[in-house]
mmCIF file of C-alpha atoms in Angstrom:
data_model
loop_
_atom_site.group_PDB
_atom_site.id
_atom_site.type_symbol
_atom_site.label_atom_id
_atom_site.label_comp_id
_atom_site.label_asym_id
_atom_site.label_seq_id
_atom_site.Cartn_x
_atom_site.Cartn_y
_atom_site.Cartn_z
ATOM 1 C CA MET A 1222 -1.960 28.305 -1.675
ATOM 2 C CA VAL A 1223 -3.326 26.436 -4.671
ATOM 3 C CA VAL A 1224 -4.283 22.814 -4.021
ATOM 4 C CA VAL A 1225 -3.489 20.542 -6.945
ATOM 5 C CA MET A 1226 -4.735 16.968 -6.978
ATOM 6 C CA THR A 1227 -2.672 14.278 -8.651
ATOM 7 C CA ASP A 1228 -3.606 10.720 -9.592
ATOM 8 C CA ILE A 1229 -0.921 9.484 -7.193
ATOM 9 C CA VAL A 1230 -2.073 7.585 -4.108
ATOM 10 C CA THR A 1231 -0.423 6.009 -1.105
ATOM 11 C CA VAL A 1232 -1.866 2.652 -0.091
ATOM 12 C CA SER A 1233 -1.710 1.343 3.476
ATOM 13 C CA ILE A 1234 -1.598 -2.438 3.860
ATOM 14 C CA ALA A 1235 -1.295 -4.059 7.304
ATOM 15 C CA CYS A 1236 0.559 -7.403 7.291
ATOM 16 C CA ALA A 1237 0.647 -10.166 9.893
ATOM 17 C CA ASP A 1238 4.448 -10.417 9.952
ATOM 18 C CA GLU A 1239 7.719 -9.476 8.263
ATOM 19 C CA ALA A 1240 7.646 -12.462 5.880
ATOM 20 C CA GLU A 1241 4.223 -11.518 4.536
ATOM 21 C CA ALA A 1242 5.267 -7.859 4.263
ATOM 22 C CA GLN A 1243 8.433 -8.705 2.328
ATOM 23 C CA SER A 1244 6.559 -11.071 0.023
ATOM 24 C CA LEU A 1245 3.859 -8.512 -0.795
ATOM 25 C CA THR A 1246 6.449 -5.760 -1.240
ATOM 26 C CA GLY A 1247 8.381 -7.823 -3.777
ATOM 27 C CA LEU A 1248 5.238 -8.802 -5.666
ATOM 28 C CA LEU A 1249 3.920 -5.221 -5.846
ATOM 29 C CA VAL A 1250 7.170 -3.659 -7.056
ATOM 30 C CA THR A 1251 7.995 -6.496 -9.489
ATOM 31 C CA ALA A 1252 4.503 -6.296 -11.022
ATOM 32 C CA HIS A 1253 4.858 -2.493 -11.474
ATOM 33 C CA LEU A 1254 1.868 -1.971 -9.169
ATOM 34 C CA ALA A 1255 3.912 0.110 -6.707
ATOM 35 C CA ALA A 1256 6.908 2.318 -7.423
ATOM 36 C CA CYS A 1257 8.057 2.136 -3.809
ATOM 37 C CA VAL A 1258 6.880 0.353 -0.676
ATOM 38 C CA GLN A 1259 7.918 1.411 2.811
ATOM 39 C CA SER A 1260 7.433 -0.837 5.839
ATOM 40 C CA PHE A 1261 7.380 -0.200 9.560
ATOM 41 C CA GLU A 1262 6.266 -1.967 12.734
ATOM 42 C CA VAL A 1263 2.925 -0.975 14.263
ATOM 43 C CA ARG A 1264 0.757 -2.126 17.130
ATOM 44 C CA SER A 1265 -2.918 -2.274 16.172
ATOM 45 C CA THR A 1266 -5.958 -2.489 18.431
ATOM 46 C CA TYR A 1267 -9.202 -3.392 16.696
ATOM 47 C CA ARG A 1268 -12.552 -5.107 17.052
ATOM 48 C CA TRP A 1269 -12.815 -8.454 15.250
ATOM 49 C CA LYS A 1270 -15.812 -10.799 15.470
ATOM 50 C CA GLY A 1271 -17.129 -9.044 18.563
ATOM 51 C CA GLU A 1272 -13.858 -9.078 20.502
ATOM 52 C CA VAL A 1273 -11.247 -6.364 21.038
ATOM 53 C CA ASP A 1274 -7.795 -7.600 20.060
ATOM 54 C CA THR A 1275 -4.297 -6.155 19.805
ATOM 55 C CA ALA A 1276 -1.577 -7.325 17.422
ATOM 56 C CA ASN A 1277 1.905 -6.395 16.294
ATOM 57 C CA GLU A 1278 1.846 -5.891 12.536
ATOM 58 C CA ILE A 1279 3.986 -4.613 9.698
ATOM 59 C CA MET A 1280 2.423 -1.650 7.897
ATOM 60 C CA LEU A 1281 3.213 -1.179 4.229
ATOM 61 C CA THR A 1282 2.850 2.170 2.479
ATOM 62 C CA ALA A 1283 2.846 1.707 -1.294
ATOM 63 C CA LYS A 1284 3.150 4.600 -3.751
ATOM 64 C CA THR A 1285 1.151 4.094 -6.935
ATOM 65 C CA LEU A 1286 -1.424 5.587 -9.327
ATOM 66 C CA MET A 1287 -5.234 5.437 -9.063
ATOM 67 C CA GLU A 1288 -5.407 3.339 -12.229
ATOM 68 C CA LYS A 1289 -3.269 0.632 -10.585
ATOM 69 C CA LEU A 1290 -5.567 0.205 -7.553
ATOM 70 C CA PRO A 1291 -7.830 -2.575 -8.906
ATOM 71 C CA MET A 1292 -4.871 -4.797 -9.811
ATOM 72 C CA LEU A 1293 -3.032 -3.900 -6.595
ATOM 73 C CA GLU A 1294 -6.079 -4.871 -4.545
ATOM 74 C CA LYS A 1295 -6.452 -8.143 -6.450
ATOM 75 C CA LEU A 1296 -2.800 -9.074 -5.884
ATOM 76 C CA VAL A 1297 -2.942 -8.217 -2.173
ATOM 77 C CA ARG A 1298 -6.137 -10.238 -1.656
ATOM 78 C CA GLN A 1299 -4.628 -13.248 -3.478
ATOM 79 C CA HIS A 1300 -1.487 -13.287 -1.312
ATOM 80 C CA HIS A 1301 -2.634 -11.895 2.060
ATOM 81 C CA SER A 1302 -3.256 -14.054 5.126
ATOM 82 C CA TYR A 1303 -6.055 -11.901 6.583
ATOM 83 C CA GLU A 1304 -9.710 -12.633 5.872
ATOM 84 C CA VAL A 1305 -10.261 -8.862 5.557
ATOM 85 C CA PRO A 1306 -6.936 -7.198 4.720
ATOM 86 C CA GLU A 1307 -6.487 -3.478 5.280
ATOM 87 C CA ILE A 1308 -6.157 -1.839 1.855
ATOM 88 C CA LEU A 1309 -6.659 1.928 2.206
ATOM 89 C CA ALA A 1310 -5.791 4.432 -0.527
ATOM 90 C CA THR A 1311 -5.079 8.071 0.299
ATOM 91 C CA PRO A 1312 -4.862 10.681 -2.479
ATOM 92 C CA VAL A 1313 -1.647 12.664 -2.826
ATOM 93 C CA VAL A 1314 -2.387 16.359 -3.243
ATOM 94 C CA TRP A 1315 1.050 17.349 -4.526
ATOM 95 C CA ALA A 1316 4.334 15.735 -5.567
ATOM 96 C CA SER A 1317 7.578 17.256 -6.797
ATOM 97 C CA LEU A 1318 7.937 17.005 -10.571
ATOM 98 C CA ASP A 1319 11.055 14.839 -10.451
ATOM 99 C CA TYR A 1320 9.486 12.411 -7.938
ATOM 100 C CA GLU A 1321 6.292 12.189 -9.985
ATOM 101 C CA LYS A 1322 8.330 11.518 -13.149
ATOM 102 C CA TRP A 1323 10.297 8.760 -11.386
ATOM 103 C CA LEU A 1324 7.105 7.225 -9.962
ATOM 104 C CA ARG A 1325 5.397 7.117 -13.356
ATOM 105 C CA GLU A 1326 8.495 5.633 -15.022
ATOM 106 C CA SER A 1327 8.733 2.998 -12.282
ATOM 107 C CA LEU A 1328 5.137 1.919 -12.869
ATOM 108 C CA THR A 1329 5.550 1.554 -16.628
ATOM 109 C CA VAL A 1330 5.879 -2.028 -17.800
#
């Protein structure tokens, strides 16, 4: 199998609640910084300021291009309630041609 890298990435963003998730989703798609954003409920356990905590969160998975990451990060930081928001990009190794075409068209202003 040949591994082909694309410039497509998925970005994980944990949100405090549904309202924040919906707001960020709308901003990202409207600004052409994400072609699609999926959301789902998660339960996170983490260490914060020396204490172990657990929280119910909404996880966003945004589909975008590497070149969009700096502006995506800036927008998320401007509108996120967390002091240190989770913004993690994962490279996409392969995408179907029609999906990649749609994604690129969706990100064009």
